[in-house]
Amino acid sequence: MFNQTVCDTPGVPREPKFRGDYTFNTGAVKHVTAVDMGVFAFSLVVPTLVGIYQAWRSSLNMSFEDYMLAKGRMGCVPVGCSLVASFLSAITILGGPVEVYYHNTMNAWVGFAFVMVCALCSQIFLPVFYELRVKSVYQYLEMRFSRTVRTAAFCIFLVHMIFYMALVLYIPSLALSRVTGVHLWGSIVTITLVCILYVTI
């Protein structure tokens, strides 16, 4: 609830802009409760269980090609959700508001460019990949050029992802350790193990 009776006279204490027992009003640091930790554990356990279930289900009657291409029958909504989950990370969620806070909304132009690039890719590249039934862009590079080009592109992407994943793991782990008191390395190892387990199964 906003409180508009803020005093700007020098030497006169300022009234809080928000009513409530927030840290910036009381000076007392709040700590994570058992409910908070339960929600966090739930957010780690549920994806792991979904992965285990899907791995078991797909092992019954699904080949590797069926798994990679979803038998060509996956709808727009799950594909869209998968793409959004792939592109969004802690860097986006935590860094976006900070970017706007410090540098205004100029970053919104990136969103417009992104939409245009996605539209072009969906009309130019995806129909080719779909017709060729390739499982990845690397397979296409090998078909179009050579195995050397495929390997080089994969190595460049691998180096990029190693540095990117270091940031993606460090930023949420740092935030988690600050609010929960869990050691930074404990957060990093926990999140890493859950992700590895999910992807592996």
Short mmCIF file of C-alpha atoms in Angstrom, two decimals:
data_model
loop_
_atom_site.label_atom_id
_atom_site.label_comp_id
_atom_site.label_asym_id
_atom_site.label_seq_id
_atom_site.Cartn_x
_atom_site.Cartn_y
_atom_site.Cartn_z
CA MET A 1 0.00 0.00 0.00
CA PHE A 2 1.49 3.35 -1.03
CA ASN A 3 1.89 6.12 1.49
CA GLN A 4 1.97 9.49 -0.29
CA THR A 5 2.84 11.52 2.86
CA VAL A 6 6.59 11.46 2.20
CA CYS A 7 8.48 14.41 3.74
CA ASP A 8 11.31 15.83 1.62
CA THR A 9 12.39 18.51 4.12
CA PRO A 10 16.08 18.12 5.08
CA GLY A 11 16.56 16.86 8.63
CA VAL A 12 13.01 15.53 8.93
CA PRO A 13 12.72 11.70 8.97
CA ARG A 14 11.20 10.28 5.81
CA GLU A 15 8.02 8.26 6.04
CA PRO A 16 8.23 4.81 4.43
CA LYS A 17 6.84 4.62 0.91
CA PHE A 18 5.39 1.17 1.60
CA ARG A 19 3.52 0.24 4.76
CA GLY A 20 4.51 -3.04 6.37
CA ASP A 21 7.33 -4.86 8.11
CA TYR A 22 9.69 -4.73 5.15
CA THR A 23 13.43 -4.81 5.84
CA PHE A 24 13.92 -1.24 4.59
CA ASN A 25 11.30 -0.06 7.13
CA THR A 26 12.33 -2.08 10.17
CA GLY A 27 16.04 -2.71 9.59
CA ALA A 28 15.52 -6.37 10.60
CA VAL A 29 16.71 -8.93 8.07
CA LYS A 30 14.10 -11.55 7.28
CA HIS A 31 15.05 -15.21 7.01
CA VAL A 32 13.75 -18.04 4.90
CA THR A 33 11.02 -20.10 6.54
CA ALA A 34 10.26 -23.80 6.29
CA VAL A 35 7.48 -22.99 3.79
CA ASP A 36 9.98 -21.19 1.55
CA MET A 37 12.36 -24.14 1.67
CA GLY A 38 9.47 -26.51 0.94
CA VAL A 39 8.53 -24.54 -2.18
CA PHE A 40 12.17 -24.55 -3.30
CA ALA A 41 12.50 -28.31 -2.73
CA PHE A 42 9.22 -28.84 -4.60
CA SER A 43 10.57 -26.87 -7.58
CA LEU A 44 13.59 -29.20 -7.71
CA VAL A 45 11.82 -32.50 -7.04
CA VAL A 46 8.91 -32.11 -9.48
CA PRO A 47 11.05 -31.64 -12.66
CA THR A 48 13.17 -34.60 -11.58
CA LEU A 49 10.09 -36.81 -11.16
CA VAL A 50 8.71 -35.62 -14.52
CA GLY A 51 12.02 -36.53 -16.14
CA ILE A 52 12.03 -39.99 -14.54
CA TYR A 53 8.44 -40.62 -15.65
CA GLN A 54 9.08 -39.48 -19.21
CA ALA A 55 12.28 -41.54 -19.41
CA TRP A 56 10.39 -44.65 -18.26
CA ARG A 57 7.49 -43.96 -20.61
CA SER A 58 9.69 -43.33 -23.64
CA SER A 59 11.79 -46.45 -22.98
CA LEU A 60 8.73 -48.66 -23.48
CA ASN A 61 8.00 -48.04 -27.15
CA MET A 62 10.08 -45.16 -28.46
CA SER A 63 13.18 -45.21 -30.63
CA PHE A 64 15.95 -42.64 -30.47
CA GLU A 65 14.63 -40.93 -33.59
CA ASP A 66 11.11 -40.84 -32.13
CA TYR A 67 12.51 -39.28 -28.97
CA MET A 68 14.52 -36.60 -30.80
CA LEU A 69 11.71 -35.63 -33.20
CA ALA A 70 8.73 -36.45 -30.93
CA LYS A 71 7.41 -38.63 -33.77
CA GLY A 72 6.64 -35.38 -35.60
CA ARG A 73 3.40 -34.99 -33.65
CA MET A 74 4.27 -32.43 -30.97
CA GLY A 75 1.91 -29.45 -30.90
CA CYS A 76 2.71 -25.74 -30.91
CA VAL A 77 2.18 -25.21 -27.16
CA PRO A 78 4.73 -27.76 -25.84
CA VAL A 79 7.26 -26.72 -28.49
CA GLY A 80 6.75 -23.07 -27.56
CA CYS A 81 7.09 -23.81 -23.83
CA SER A 82 10.27 -25.78 -24.51
CA LEU A 83 11.78 -22.90 -26.50
CA VAL A 84 10.86 -20.34 -23.84
CA ALA A 85 12.36 -22.55 -21.11
CA SER A 86 15.53 -22.88 -23.19
CA PHE A 87 15.93 -19.14 -23.75
CA LEU A 88 14.98 -17.89 -20.29
CA SER A 89 17.52 -18.20 -17.52
CA ALA A 90 18.46 -16.56 -14.25
CA ILE A 91 20.44 -14.00 -16.25
CA THR A 92 17.23 -12.90 -17.96
CA ILE A 93 15.01 -13.01 -14.87
CA LEU A 94 17.44 -11.33 -12.48
CA GLY A 95 19.37 -9.22 -14.97
CA GLY A 96 16.43 -7.80 -16.92
CA PRO A 97 14.97 -5.68 -14.10
CA VAL A 98 18.46 -4.45 -13.17
CA GLU A 99 19.11 -3.44 -16.77
CA VAL A 100 15.85 -1.46 -16.87
CA TYR A 101 16.55 0.10 -13.46
CA TYR A 102 19.97 1.40 -14.47
CA HIS A 103 19.56 2.02 -18.22
CA ASN A 104 15.84 2.63 -18.78
CA THR A 105 13.78 0.53 -21.21
CA MET A 106 16.17 0.66 -24.18
CA ASN A 107 16.67 -3.07 -23.76
CA ALA A 108 13.12 -3.54 -25.08
CA TRP A 109 14.49 -3.04 -28.60
CA VAL A 110 16.26 -6.37 -28.22
CA GLY A 111 12.81 -7.95 -27.86
CA PHE A 112 11.62 -6.43 -31.14
CA ALA A 113 14.75 -7.66 -32.93
CA PHE A 114 14.32 -11.10 -31.38
CA VAL A 115 10.74 -11.38 -32.66
CA MET A 116 11.83 -10.45 -36.19
CA VAL A 117 14.72 -12.93 -36.16
CA CYS A 118 12.44 -15.72 -34.90
CA ALA A 119 9.90 -14.96 -37.65
CA LEU A 120 12.62 -15.11 -40.33
CA CYS A 121 14.08 -18.34 -38.92
CA SER A 122 10.66 -19.99 -38.86
CA GLN A 123 10.14 -19.16 -42.55
CA ILE A 124 13.66 -19.71 -43.91
CA PHE A 125 15.53 -22.31 -41.84
CA LEU A 126 12.93 -24.47 -40.10
CA PRO A 127 11.17 -25.66 -43.30
CA VAL A 128 14.55 -26.91 -44.59
CA PHE A 129 15.33 -28.74 -41.34
CA TYR A 130 11.83 -30.20 -41.25
CA GLU A 131 11.99 -31.53 -44.81
CA LEU A 132 15.44 -33.07 -44.24
CA ARG A 133 14.32 -34.61 -40.92
CA VAL A 134 17.59 -33.56 -39.27
CA LYS A 135 17.86 -33.90 -35.51
CA SER A 136 20.12 -30.87 -35.00
CA VAL A 137 21.71 -28.00 -36.86
CA TYR A 138 25.03 -29.84 -36.56
CA GLN A 139 23.69 -32.75 -38.57
CA TYR A 140 22.64 -30.26 -41.24
CA LEU A 141 26.12 -28.68 -41.27
CA GLU A 142 27.65 -32.09 -41.89
CA MET A 143 25.20 -32.82 -44.71
CA ARG A 144 25.70 -29.39 -46.29
CA PHE A 145 29.46 -28.98 -45.80
CA SER A 146 31.57 -31.61 -44.02
CA ARG A 147 32.17 -33.36 -40.75
CA THR A 148 34.99 -30.89 -40.02
CA VAL A 149 32.58 -27.96 -40.17
CA ARG A 150 30.14 -29.83 -37.92
CA THR A 151 32.88 -30.53 -35.35
CA ALA A 152 34.17 -26.96 -35.44
CA ALA A 153 30.67 -25.51 -34.94
CA PHE A 154 30.02 -27.92 -32.07
CA CYS A 155 33.32 -27.04 -30.35
CA ILE A 156 32.61 -23.30 -30.62
CA PHE A 157 29.13 -23.82 -29.18
CA LEU A 158 30.51 -26.04 -26.39
CA VAL A 159 33.03 -23.39 -25.28
CA HIS A 160 30.29 -20.75 -25.39
CA MET A 161 27.95 -22.90 -23.28
CA ILE A 162 30.63 -23.68 -20.67
CA PHE A 163 31.06 -19.97 -19.93
CA TYR A 164 27.33 -19.29 -20.23
CA MET A 165 26.35 -22.12 -17.87
CA ALA A 166 28.89 -20.91 -15.33
CA LEU A 167 27.01 -17.59 -15.16
CA VAL A 168 23.59 -19.24 -15.26
CA LEU A 169 24.52 -21.43 -12.28
CA TYR A 170 26.41 -18.77 -10.32
CA ILE A 171 23.74 -16.02 -10.38
CA PRO A 172 20.78 -18.00 -8.93
CA SER A 173 23.10 -19.81 -6.52
CA LEU A 174 24.39 -16.47 -5.25
CA ALA A 175 20.83 -15.18 -4.78
CA LEU A 176 19.81 -18.45 -3.10
CA SER A 177 22.75 -18.42 -0.72
CA ARG A 178 22.03 -14.80 0.28
CA VAL A 179 18.39 -15.44 1.20
CA THR A 180 18.71 -18.95 2.65
CA GLY A 181 22.12 -18.88 4.30
CA VAL A 182 23.10 -22.02 2.35
CA HIS A 183 26.75 -21.99 1.34
CA LEU A 184 27.31 -20.76 -2.22
CA TRP A 185 29.02 -23.96 -3.32
CA GLY A 186 26.21 -26.00 -1.77
CA SER A 187 23.69 -24.14 -3.92
CA ILE A 188 25.78 -24.58 -7.07
CA VAL A 189 26.30 -28.32 -6.49
CA THR A 190 22.61 -28.93 -5.67
CA ILE A 191 21.28 -27.14 -8.75
CA THR A 192 23.94 -28.74 -10.97
CA LEU A 193 23.17 -32.28 -9.76
CA VAL A 194 19.42 -31.85 -10.28
CA CYS A 195 19.97 -30.54 -13.82
CA ILE A 196 22.44 -33.33 -14.69
CA LEU A 197 20.09 -35.97 -13.29
CA TYR A 198 17.13 -34.60 -15.25
CA VAL A 199 19.01 -34.37 -18.56
CA THR A 200 20.70 -37.75 -18.15
CA ILE A 201 17.56 -39.76 -17.46
#
